[in-house]
């Protein structure tokens, strides 16, 4: 079953056609990779799926429901979580305080209003443990390495227990040990039923982690298949060499 379907998506910024008749689907329960040269429209697609940009035309369906151009908080509460290419944390607050801020920030229409303070703290600590940051909980978040900040942001979105998680370049600028750790956390969540759509330039990461890979080029998807199929596809090589 497809849990996420993009159909005939178009999006222009002035004269730049960032998405041009772009269609793709993500099968429930998979880790799906989204690759393609710089500027091929991957982040724009994420922004449209999650409501941060408006589609010019085309449709986004989540669990068979049309969610095109809905507000970001609505989409988040429906069960789609995402991280951003650059992390967004408050450096002077502690790691744990950042988790509380994330709860407040996501509490756009009372999603977590029923949580008691102790429940919230418990949940925040569990998630910090899951991403391996619990021993750093009382440090200012500004002291975290870039990779640790990405793990913290990953913990933020887990608060809402999303069914689908979109990650934009999670391994970018992160050291290899941390990349392996992140891959392990993604696999663990996937085994618990979470579906992933991941934009990533680190091919080793994509090829080892993803069940399916979609390739974007000039605003449209040009290939889809298993990592091995995509790697062997001459159109894919051409897309990368041509740009
Ligand atoms: N807010 C924006 N304003 C103007 N142009 C944009 C904006 N966002 C993206 N673009 C352009 O759209 C194209 C696709 O960008 P993007 O989706 O960021 O690609 P990718 O994530 O695959 O590198 C690029 O040409 C980029 O410069
Ligand atoms: Mg991008």
Coordinates of N, CA and C and ligand atoms in Angstrom, one line a residue:
X1 N 0.8 -1.2 0.0 CA 0.0 0.0 0.0 C 0.9 1.3 0.0
X2 N 0.5 2.2 -0.8 CA 1.2 3.5 -0.8 C 0.7 4.4 0.3
X3 N 1.6 4.9 1.2 CA 1.1 5.7 2.2 C 1.2 7.2 1.8
X4 N 2.1 7.5 0.9 CA 2.3 8.8 0.4 C 2.4 8.8 -1.1
X5 N 1.6 9.6 -1.7 CA 1.5 9.7 -3.2 C 1.6 11.1 -3.7
X6 N 2.5 11.4 -4.6 CA 2.6 12.7 -5.2 C 2.2 12.5 -6.6
X7 N 1.3 13.4 -7.1 CA 0.8 13.2 -8.5 C 0.9 14.5 -9.3
X8 N 1.7 14.5 -10.4 CA 1.7 15.6 -11.3 C 2.1 16.9 -10.7
X9 N 3.0 16.9 -9.8 CA 3.3 18.1 -9.0 C 4.1 19.1 -9.8
X10 N 3.6 20.4 -9.7 CA 4.3 21.5 -10.4 C 4.6 22.6 -9.4
X11 N 5.7 23.2 -9.4 CA 6.1 24.3 -8.6 C 7.1 25.2 -9.3
X12 N 6.8 26.5 -9.5 CA 7.8 27.4 -10.1 C 8.1 28.5 -9.1
X13 N 9.4 28.9 -9.1 CA 9.8 30.1 -8.4 C 10.2 31.1 -9.4
X14 N 9.4 32.1 -9.7 CA 9.7 33.0 -10.8 C 9.8 32.2 -12.1
X15 N 11.0 32.3 -12.7 CA 11.2 31.6 -14.0 C 11.7 30.2 -13.8
X16 N 12.0 29.8 -12.5 CA 12.6 28.5 -12.3 C 11.5 27.4 -12.1
X17 N 11.4 26.4 -12.9 CA 10.5 25.3 -12.7 C 11.1 24.3 -11.8
X18 N 10.9 24.4 -10.5 CA 11.6 23.6 -9.5 C 11.0 22.1 -9.5
X19 N 9.7 22.0 -9.7 CA 9.0 20.7 -9.9 C 8.2 20.8 -11.2
X20 N 8.3 19.8 -12.0 CA 7.7 19.8 -13.3 C 7.1 18.4 -13.6
X21 N 5.8 18.2 -13.4 CA 5.1 17.0 -13.6 C 5.8 15.8 -12.8
X22 N 6.0 16.1 -11.5 CA 6.7 15.2 -10.7 C 5.7 14.2 -10.0
X23 N 5.9 12.9 -10.2 CA 5.0 12.0 -9.5 C 5.9 10.9 -8.8
X24 N 5.5 10.6 -7.6 CA 6.2 9.4 -7.0 C 5.3 8.9 -5.8
X25 N 5.6 7.7 -5.4 CA 4.9 7.2 -4.3 C 5.8 6.5 -3.3
X26 N 5.4 6.4 -2.1 CA 6.2 5.8 -1.0 C 5.3 4.7 -0.5
X27 N 5.9 3.5 -0.5 CA 5.1 2.3 0.0 C 5.2 2.3 1.5
X28 N 4.1 2.0 2.1 CA 4.0 2.0 3.6 C 5.0 0.9 4.1
X29 N 5.7 1.3 5.2 CA 6.7 0.4 5.8 C 8.1 0.3 5.2
X30 N 8.3 1.1 4.1 CA 9.6 1.1 3.5 C 10.5 2.3 4.0
X31 N 11.8 2.1 3.8 CA 12.7 3.2 3.8 C 13.0 3.6 2.4
X32 N 12.5 4.7 1.9 CA 12.7 5.1 0.5 C 13.6 6.3 0.4
X33 N 14.6 6.1 -0.5 CA 15.6 7.2 -0.7 C 15.1 8.1 -1.9
X34 N 15.5 9.4 -1.8 CA 15.2 10.3 -2.8 C 16.5 11.0 -3.2
X35 N 17.0 10.7 -4.4 CA 18.3 11.2 -4.7 C 18.2 12.0 -6.0
X36 N 19.3 12.7 -6.4 CA 19.3 13.5 -7.6 C 20.3 14.6 -7.4
X37 N 20.7 15.2 -8.6 CA 21.7 16.3 -8.5 C 21.2 17.5 -7.7
X38 N 22.1 18.4 -7.3 CA 21.7 19.6 -6.6 C 20.7 20.4 -7.5
X39 N 19.7 20.9 -6.9 CA 18.7 21.7 -7.7 C 17.7 20.9 -8.4
X40 N 17.6 19.6 -8.2 CA 16.6 18.8 -8.9 C 15.2 18.8 -8.3
X41 N 15.1 19.5 -7.2 CA 13.7 19.7 -6.6 C 13.4 18.9 -5.4
X42 N 14.4 18.2 -4.8 CA 14.1 17.3 -3.7 C 13.6 18.1 -2.4
X43 N 14.3 19.2 -2.1 CA 13.8 19.9 -0.9 C 12.5 20.6 -1.2
X44 N 12.3 21.1 -2.4 CA 11.0 21.7 -2.7 C 9.9 20.7 -2.6
X45 N 10.1 19.5 -3.0 CA 9.1 18.4 -2.9 C 8.8 18.2 -1.4
X46 N 9.8 18.1 -0.6 CA 9.6 18.0 0.9 C 8.8 19.1 1.4
X47 N 9.1 20.4 1.0 CA 8.4 21.5 1.5 C 6.9 21.5 1.1
X48 N 6.6 21.0 -0.1 CA 5.2 20.9 -0.5 C 4.5 19.8 0.2
X49 N 5.1 18.6 0.4 CA 4.5 17.6 1.1 C 4.1 18.0 2.5
X50 N 5.0 18.8 3.2 CA 4.8 19.1 4.6 C 4.2 20.5 4.7
X51 N 3.7 21.1 3.6 CA 2.9 22.4 3.7 C 3.7 23.6 3.9
X52 N 5.1 23.6 3.7 CA 5.9 24.8 3.8 C 5.9 25.6 2.5
X53 N 5.6 25.0 1.4 CA 5.4 25.7 0.1 C 4.1 25.3 -0.5
X54 N 3.5 26.1 -1.3 CA 2.2 25.8 -1.9 C 2.5 25.2 -3.3
X55 N 1.8 24.2 -3.7 CA 1.9 23.6 -5.0 C 1.2 24.5 -6.0
X56 N 1.8 24.6 -7.2 CA 1.1 25.4 -8.3 C -0.1 24.5 -8.8
X57 N 0.2 23.2 -9.0 CA -0.8 22.2 -9.4 C -0.3 20.9 -9.0
X58 N -1.1 19.9 -9.0 CA -0.7 18.6 -8.6 C -1.3 18.2 -7.2
X59 N -1.1 17.0 -6.8 CA -1.7 16.5 -5.6 C -0.8 15.7 -4.7
X60 N -1.0 15.9 -3.3 CA -0.3 15.1 -2.4 C -1.3 14.3 -1.6
X61 N -1.2 13.0 -1.6 CA -2.1 12.2 -0.8 C -1.4 11.4 0.3
X62 N -1.9 11.4 1.5 CA -1.4 10.7 2.6 C -2.4 9.8 3.1
X63 N -2.2 8.5 3.2 CA -3.2 7.5 3.6 C -4.5 7.7 2.8
X64 N -4.3 7.9 1.5 CA -5.5 8.1 0.6 C -6.2 9.4 0.8
X65 N -5.8 10.3 1.7 CA -6.4 11.5 2.0 C -5.7 12.7 1.3
X66 N -6.4 13.6 0.6 CA -5.8 14.7 -0.1 C -5.3 15.7 1.0
X67 N -4.0 15.9 1.0 CA -3.4 16.9 2.0 C -2.7 18.0 1.3
X68 N -3.0 18.2 0.0 CA -2.3 19.2 -0.8 C -2.6 20.6 -0.2
X69 N -1.5 21.3 0.0 CA -1.5 22.7 0.5 C -2.2 22.9 1.9
X70 N -2.2 21.9 2.7 CA -2.7 22.0 4.1 C -1.6 22.7 4.9
X71 N -1.9 23.2 6.0 CA -0.9 24.0 6.8 C 0.1 23.0 7.5
X72 N 1.3 23.4 7.7 CA 2.3 22.5 8.2 C 1.9 21.8 9.5
X73 N 1.2 22.6 10.4 CA 0.9 21.9 11.7 C -0.2 20.9 11.5
X74 N -1.1 21.1 10.5 CA -2.1 20.1 10.2 C -1.5 18.8 9.7
X75 N -0.5 19.0 8.8 CA 0.2 17.8 8.2 C 1.0 17.1 9.3
X76 N 1.6 17.8 10.2 CA 2.4 17.2 11.3 C 1.5 16.4 12.2
X77 N 0.3 17.0 12.5 CA -0.6 16.2 13.4 C -1.2 15.0 12.7
X78 N -1.3 15.1 11.4 CA -1.8 13.9 10.7 C -0.8 12.7 10.7
X79 N 0.5 13.0 11.0 CA 1.4 11.9 11.1 C 2.7 12.0 10.2
X80 N 2.9 13.2 9.6 CA 4.1 13.3 8.8 C 5.1 14.2 9.5
X81 N 6.3 13.7 9.9 CA 7.3 14.5 10.6 C 8.4 14.7 9.6
X82 N 9.2 15.8 9.9 CA 10.3 16.1 9.0 C 11.4 16.8 9.7
X83 N 12.6 16.6 9.2 CA 13.7 17.5 9.7 C 14.1 18.4 8.5
X84 N 14.9 19.4 8.9 CA 15.3 20.4 7.9 C 16.8 20.2 7.5
X85 N 17.2 20.7 6.4 CA 18.6 20.6 5.9 C 19.6 21.2 7.0
X86 N 19.2 22.3 7.5 CA 19.9 22.9 8.6 C 19.1 22.7 9.9
X87 N 19.8 22.4 11.0 CA 19.1 22.2 12.2 C 18.6 23.5 12.9
X88 N 17.6 23.4 13.6 CA 17.0 24.5 14.3 C 16.9 24.2 15.8
X89 N 17.9 24.7 16.5 CA 17.8 24.4 18.0 C 18.1 25.8 18.7
X90 N 17.8 25.8 20.0 CA 18.2 27.0 20.8 C 19.5 26.7 21.6
X91 N 20.6 27.3 21.2 CA 21.9 26.9 21.7 C 22.1 27.2 23.2
X92 N 21.4 28.2 23.7 CA 21.7 28.5 25.1 C 20.8 27.7 26.1
X93 N 19.8 27.0 25.6 CA 18.9 26.1 26.4 C 19.6 24.8 26.4
X94 N 19.3 24.0 27.5 CA 19.9 22.7 27.6 C 19.2 21.8 26.6
X95 N 19.8 20.6 26.4 CA 19.3 19.6 25.5 C 17.9 19.3 25.9
X96 N 17.7 19.0 27.2 CA 16.3 18.7 27.7 C 15.3 19.8 27.5
X97 N 15.8 21.0 27.8 CA 14.9 22.2 27.7 C 14.5 22.4 26.2
X98 N 15.4 22.1 25.3 CA 15.1 22.1 23.9 C 14.0 21.1 23.5
X99 N 14.0 20.0 24.2 CA 12.9 19.0 24.0 C 11.6 19.6 24.5
X100 N 11.6 20.3 25.6 CA 10.3 20.9 26.1 C 9.8 22.0 25.1
X101 N 10.8 22.7 24.6 CA 10.4 23.8 23.7 C 9.8 23.1 22.4
X102 N 10.3 22.0 22.0 CA 9.8 21.3 20.8 C 8.4 20.8 21.1
X103 N 8.1 20.4 22.3 CA 6.7 20.0 22.7 C 5.8 21.2 22.6
X104 N 6.2 22.3 23.1 CA 5.4 23.5 23.1 C 5.2 24.0 21.6
X105 N 6.2 23.9 20.9 CA 6.1 24.3 19.5 C 5.2 23.5 18.7
X106 N 5.2 22.2 19.0 CA 4.3 21.3 18.2 C 2.9 21.3 18.8
X107 N 2.7 21.9 20.0 CA 1.4 21.9 20.6 C 0.6 23.0 20.0
X108 N 0.4 23.0 18.6 CA -0.2 24.1 18.0 C -1.7 24.1 18.2
X109 N -2.3 23.0 18.3 CA -3.8 23.0 18.7 C -4.0 22.0 19.8
X110 N -3.2 22.0 20.8 CA -3.4 21.1 21.9 C -3.1 19.7 21.8
X111 N -2.3 19.3 20.8 CA -2.0 17.9 20.6 C -1.5 17.3 21.9
X112 N -0.7 18.0 22.7 CA -0.1 17.4 23.9 C -0.6 18.1 25.2
X113 N -1.7 18.8 25.1 CA -2.2 19.5 26.2 C -2.5 18.6 27.4
X114 N -2.9 17.4 27.1 CA -3.2 16.4 28.2 C -2.0 15.9 28.9
X115 N -0.8 16.2 28.4 CA 0.4 15.7 29.0 C 0.6 16.4 30.3
X116 N 0.9 15.7 31.4 CA 1.3 16.3 32.6 C 2.8 16.6 32.5
X117 N 3.3 17.5 33.3 CA 4.7 17.9 33.3 C 5.6 16.7 33.4
X118 N 5.2 15.8 34.3 CA 6.1 14.6 34.6 C 6.0 13.6 33.4
X119 N 4.9 13.5 32.7 CA 4.7 12.7 31.5 C 5.6 13.3 30.4
X120 N 5.6 14.6 30.3 CA 6.3 15.2 29.2 C 7.8 15.0 29.4
X121 N 8.2 15.2 30.7 CA 9.7 15.0 31.0 C 10.1 13.5 30.8
X122 N 9.2 12.6 31.2 CA 9.5 11.2 31.0 C 9.7 10.8 29.5
X123 N 8.8 11.3 28.7 CA 8.8 11.1 27.2 C 10.0 11.7 26.6
X124 N 10.4 13.0 27.1 CA 11.5 13.7 26.5 C 12.8 12.9 26.9
X125 N 12.9 12.3 28.1 CA 14.1 11.6 28.5 C 14.2 10.2 27.7
X126 N 13.0 9.6 27.5 CA 13.0 8.3 26.7 C 13.5 8.6 25.3
X127 N 13.1 9.7 24.7 CA 13.5 10.0 23.3 C 15.0 10.4 23.3
X128 N 15.5 11.1 24.3 CA 16.9 11.4 24.3 C 17.7 10.2 24.5
X129 N 17.2 9.2 25.2 CA 17.9 8.0 25.4 C 17.9 7.2 24.0
X130 N 16.8 7.2 23.4 CA 16.7 6.6 22.1 C 17.7 7.1 21.1
X131 N 17.9 8.4 21.1 CA 18.9 9.0 20.1 C 20.3 9.1 20.7
X132 N 20.5 8.6 21.9 CA 21.8 8.5 22.5 C 22.3 9.8 23.1
X133 N 21.4 10.7 23.5 CA 21.8 12.0 24.0 C 21.5 12.2 25.5
X134 N 21.0 11.2 26.1 CA 20.5 11.3 27.5 C 21.6 11.8 28.5
X135 N 22.8 11.3 28.3 CA 23.9 11.7 29.2 C 24.3 13.2 29.0
X136 N 23.8 13.8 27.9 CA 24.1 15.2 27.7 C 23.0 16.1 27.9
X137 N 21.9 15.6 28.6 CA 20.6 16.3 28.7 C 20.8 17.7 29.4
X138 N 21.7 17.9 30.3 CA 21.8 19.1 31.0 C 22.8 20.1 30.4
X139 N 23.4 19.7 29.3 CA 24.4 20.6 28.6 C 23.6 21.6 27.7
X140 N 24.2 22.8 27.6 CA 23.6 23.7 26.6 C 23.7 23.1 25.2
X141 N 22.6 23.2 24.4 CA 22.5 22.5 23.1 C 23.6 23.0 22.2
X142 N 24.0 24.3 22.5 CA 25.1 24.9 21.6 C 26.4 24.1 21.7
X143 N 26.6 23.3 22.8 CA 27.8 22.6 23.0 C 27.8 21.3 22.1
X144 N 26.6 20.9 21.6 CA 26.6 19.7 20.8 C 27.3 19.8 19.5
X145 N 27.8 18.7 19.0 CA 28.4 18.7 17.7 C 27.3 18.7 16.6
X146 N 27.7 19.0 15.4 CA 26.7 19.1 14.3 C 25.8 17.8 14.2
X147 N 26.5 16.6 14.3 CA 25.8 15.3 14.3 C 24.9 15.2 15.4
X148 N 25.3 15.6 16.6 CA 24.5 15.5 17.8 C 23.2 16.4 17.7
X149 N 23.4 17.6 17.1 CA 22.3 18.5 16.9 C 21.3 17.8 16.0
X150 N 21.8 17.1 15.0 CA 20.8 16.4 14.1 C 20.1 15.3 14.8
X151 N 20.8 14.6 15.7 CA 20.1 13.6 16.5 C 19.0 14.2 17.4
X152 N 19.3 15.4 18.0 CA 18.4 16.1 18.8 C 17.1 16.5 18.0
X153 N 17.4 17.0 16.8 CA 16.3 17.4 16.0 C 15.4 16.2 15.6
X154 N 16.1 15.0 15.4 CA 15.4 13.8 15.1 C 14.5 13.4 16.3
X155 N 15.0 13.6 17.6 CA 14.2 13.4 18.8 C 13.0 14.3 18.8
X156 N 13.2 15.5 18.4 CA 12.0 16.5 18.4 C 10.8 15.9 17.6
X157 N 11.1 15.4 16.4 CA 10.0 14.9 15.6 C 9.4 13.6 16.1
X158 N 10.2 12.9 16.9 CA 9.7 11.6 17.4 C 8.6 11.8 18.5
X159 N 8.6 13.0 19.1 CA 7.7 13.4 20.1 C 6.2 13.1 19.6
X160 N 6.0 13.4 18.4 CA 4.6 13.3 17.9 C 4.3 11.9 17.3
X161 N 5.3 10.9 17.5 CA 5.1 9.6 17.0 C 4.6 9.5 15.5
X162 N 5.3 10.2 14.6 CA 4.8 10.2 13.2 C 4.8 8.8 12.6
X163 N 3.9 8.7 11.6 CA 3.9 7.4 10.8 C 4.9 7.5 9.7
X164 N 5.1 8.7 9.2 CA 6.1 8.9 8.1 C 7.0 10.0 8.5
X165 N 8.3 9.7 8.3 CA 9.3 10.7 8.6 C 10.1 11.0 7.3
X166 N 10.2 12.4 7.1 CA 11.0 12.9 5.9 C 12.3 13.4 6.5
X167 N 13.4 12.9 6.0 CA 14.7 13.4 6.5 C 15.4 14.1 5.3
X168 N 15.9 15.3 5.4 CA 16.6 16.0 4.4 C 18.1 16.1 4.7
X169 N 18.8 15.3 4.0 CA 20.3 15.2 4.1 C 20.7 14.9 5.6
X170 N 20.2 13.8 6.2 CA 20.5 13.6 7.6 C 22.0 13.3 7.8
X171 N 22.7 12.7 6.8 CA 24.1 12.4 7.0 C 25.1 13.4 6.6
X172 N 24.6 14.5 6.0 CA 25.4 15.6 5.5 C 26.2 16.3 6.6
X173 N 27.6 16.3 6.5 CA 28.4 16.9 7.4 C 28.5 16.2 8.8
X174 N 28.1 14.9 8.8 CA 28.1 14.1 10.0 C 29.2 13.1 10.0
X175 N 29.9 12.8 11.1 CA 31.0 11.9 11.0 C 30.5 10.4 10.8
X176 N 31.4 9.5 10.3 CA 30.9 8.2 9.9 C 30.3 7.4 11.1
X177 N 30.9 7.5 12.3 CA 30.4 6.8 13.5 C 28.9 7.2 13.7
X178 N 28.7 8.5 13.6 CA 27.4 9.1 13.9 C 26.4 8.7 12.8
X179 N 26.9 8.6 11.5 CA 26.1 8.2 10.4 C 25.6 6.8 10.6
X180 N 26.5 5.9 11.1 CA 26.1 4.5 11.3 C 25.1 4.4 12.4
X181 N 25.3 5.2 13.4 CA 24.3 5.3 14.6 C 23.0 5.7 14.1
X182 N 23.0 6.8 13.3 CA 21.7 7.3 12.8 C 21.0 6.2 11.9
X183 N 21.7 5.5 11.1 CA 21.2 4.5 10.2 C 20.5 3.4 11.1
X184 N 21.2 3.1 12.2 CA 20.7 2.0 13.1 C 19.4 2.5 13.8
X185 N 19.3 3.8 14.1 CA 18.1 4.3 14.8 C 16.9 4.3 13.7
X186 N 17.2 4.7 12.5 CA 16.2 4.7 11.4 C 15.7 3.3 11.2
X187 N 16.6 2.3 11.2 CA 16.2 0.9 11.0 C 15.3 0.4 12.1
X188 N 15.7 0.8 13.3 CA 14.9 0.4 14.5 C 13.5 0.9 14.4
X189 N 13.3 2.2 14.1 CA 12.0 2.8 14.0 C 11.2 2.2 12.8
X190 N 11.9 1.9 11.7 CA 11.3 1.3 10.6 C 10.7 -0.1 11.0
X191 N 11.5 -0.9 11.8 CA 11.0 -2.2 12.2 C 9.8 -2.0 13.1
X192 N 9.6 -0.9 13.7 CA 8.4 -0.6 14.6 C 7.3 -0.1 13.7
X193 N 7.5 0.0 12.4 CA 6.4 0.4 11.5 C 6.5 1.8 10.9
X194 N 7.5 2.6 11.2 CA 7.6 3.9 10.7 C 8.2 3.9 9.2
X195 N 7.5 4.6 8.3 CA 7.9 4.7 7.0 C 8.9 6.0 6.8
X196 N 9.9 5.8 6.0 CA 10.9 6.9 5.8 C 11.0 7.3 4.4
X197 N 11.1 8.6 4.1 CA 11.5 9.1 2.8 C 12.8 10.0 3.1
X198 N 13.9 9.7 2.5 CA 15.2 10.3 2.9 C 15.9 10.8 1.7
X199 N 16.1 12.2 1.7 CA 17.0 12.8 0.8 C 18.4 12.7 1.3
X200 N 19.3 12.2 0.5 CA 20.7 12.1 1.0 C 21.7 11.9 -0.2
X201 N 22.8 12.6 -0.1 CA 23.9 12.5 -1.1 C 24.9 11.4 -0.8
X202 N 24.9 11.0 0.5 CA 25.9 9.9 0.8 C 25.3 8.6 0.2
X203 N 25.9 8.1 -0.9 CA 25.4 7.0 -1.6 C 25.5 5.7 -0.9
X204 N 26.5 5.6 -0.1 CA 26.7 4.3 0.7 C 25.6 4.2 1.7
X205 N 25.2 5.3 2.3 CA 24.1 5.4 3.3 C 22.8 5.0 2.6
X206 N 22.6 5.6 1.5 CA 21.3 5.3 0.7 C 21.2 3.9 0.3
X207 N 22.3 3.4 -0.3 CA 22.3 2.0 -0.8 C 22.2 1.0 0.2
X208 N 22.8 1.2 1.4 CA 22.7 0.2 2.5 C 21.3 0.3 3.2
X209 N 20.8 1.4 3.3 CA 19.6 1.6 4.2 C 18.3 1.5 3.5
X210 N 18.2 1.9 2.2 CA 16.9 2.1 1.6 C 16.4 0.8 0.9
X211 N 15.1 0.5 1.0 CA 14.5 -0.6 0.2 C 14.3 -0.2 -1.2
X212 N 13.8 1.1 -1.4 CA 13.5 1.6 -2.7 C 14.2 3.0 -2.8
X213 N 14.5 3.3 -4.1 CA 15.1 4.6 -4.3 C 14.4 5.3 -5.5
X214 N 14.1 6.6 -5.4 CA 13.6 7.4 -6.5 C 14.6 8.4 -6.9
X215 N 14.8 8.6 -8.2 CA 15.8 9.6 -8.6 C 15.1 10.8 -9.3
X216 N 15.5 12.0 -8.8 CA 14.9 13.2 -9.4 C 15.9 13.8 -10.3
X217 N 15.4 14.5 -11.4 CA 16.3 15.2 -12.3 C 15.4 16.3 -12.9
X218 N 15.9 17.6 -12.7 CA 15.2 18.7 -13.3 C 13.7 18.7 -12.9
X219 N 13.4 18.5 -11.7 CA 12.0 18.7 -11.2 C 11.1 17.5 -11.4
X220 N 11.6 16.4 -11.9 CA 10.7 15.2 -12.1 C 11.5 14.0 -11.7
X221 N 10.7 12.9 -11.4 CA 11.4 11.6 -11.1 C 11.7 10.9 -12.4
X222 N 12.9 10.5 -12.5 CA 13.3 9.8 -13.8 C 13.5 8.3 -13.6
X223 N 13.6 7.8 -12.4 CA 13.8 6.4 -12.2 C 13.4 6.0 -10.8
X224 N 13.0 4.7 -10.7 CA 12.5 4.2 -9.4 C 12.9 2.7 -9.3
X225 N 13.3 2.2 -8.2 CA 13.6 0.8 -8.1 C 14.4 0.5 -6.8
X226 N 14.9 -0.7 -6.8 CA 15.8 -1.1 -5.7 C 17.1 -0.3 -5.8
X227 N 17.9 -0.2 -4.8 CA 19.1 0.5 -4.9 C 20.0 -0.1 -6.0
X228 N 20.0 -1.4 -6.2 CA 20.8 -2.0 -7.2 C 20.3 -1.7 -8.6
X229 N 19.0 -1.7 -8.8 CA 18.4 -1.3 -10.1 C 18.7 0.1 -10.5
X230 N 18.6 1.0 -9.5 CA 18.8 2.4 -9.8 C 20.3 2.7 -10.1
X231 N 21.1 2.0 -9.4 CA 22.6 2.2 -9.7 C 23.0 1.7 -11.1
X232 N 22.3 0.7 -11.6 CA 22.6 0.1 -12.9 C 21.9 0.9 -14.0
X233 N 21.0 1.8 -13.7 CA 20.2 2.5 -14.7 C 21.0 3.6 -15.4
X234 N 21.3 3.5 -16.7 CA 22.1 4.5 -17.4 C 21.6 5.9 -17.4
X235 N 20.2 6.1 -17.3 CA 19.6 7.4 -17.2 C 20.1 8.1 -16.0
X236 N 20.3 7.3 -14.9 CA 20.6 7.9 -13.6 C 22.1 8.5 -13.7
X237 N 22.9 7.7 -14.2 CA 24.3 8.1 -14.4 C 24.4 9.4 -15.3
X238 N 23.6 9.3 -16.3 CA 23.6 10.5 -17.3 C 23.1 11.8 -16.6
X239 N 22.1 11.6 -15.7 CA 21.6 12.8 -15.0 C 22.7 13.4 -14.1
X240 N 23.5 12.6 -13.5 CA 24.5 13.1 -12.6 C 25.7 13.7 -13.4
X241 N 26.0 13.0 -14.5 CA 27.2 13.4 -15.3 C 26.8 14.7 -16.1
X242 N 25.5 14.8 -16.5 CA 25.1 15.9 -17.3 C 25.0 17.2 -16.6
X243 N 24.9 17.1 -15.2 CA 24.8 18.4 -14.4 C 26.1 18.9 -13.8
Ligands
LIG1 N1 12.4 29.7 -2.3 C1 12.9 29.6 -3.5 N2 13.0 30.7 -4.3 C2 13.6 30.6 -5.6 N3 14.1 29.5 -6.1 C3 14.0 28.4 -5.3 C4 13.5 28.4 -4.0 N4 13.6 27.1 -3.5 C5 14.2 26.4 -4.5 N5 14.4 27.1 -5.6 C6 15.0 26.7 -6.8 O1 14.3 25.5 -7.2 C7 15.2 24.5 -7.7 C8 15.1 23.2 -6.9 O2 15.7 23.5 -5.6 P1 15.7 22.4 -4.4 O3 14.3 21.9 -4.3 O4 16.3 23.1 -3.3 O5 16.6 21.3 -5.0 P2 17.5 20.1 -4.3 O6 16.9 20.0 -2.9 O7 17.2 18.9 -5.1 O8 18.9 20.5 -4.3 C9 16.6 25.1 -7.7 O9 16.9 25.7 -9.0 C10 16.5 26.2 -6.7 O10 17.4 27.3 -6.9
LIG2 MG1 17.9 20.2 -1.0

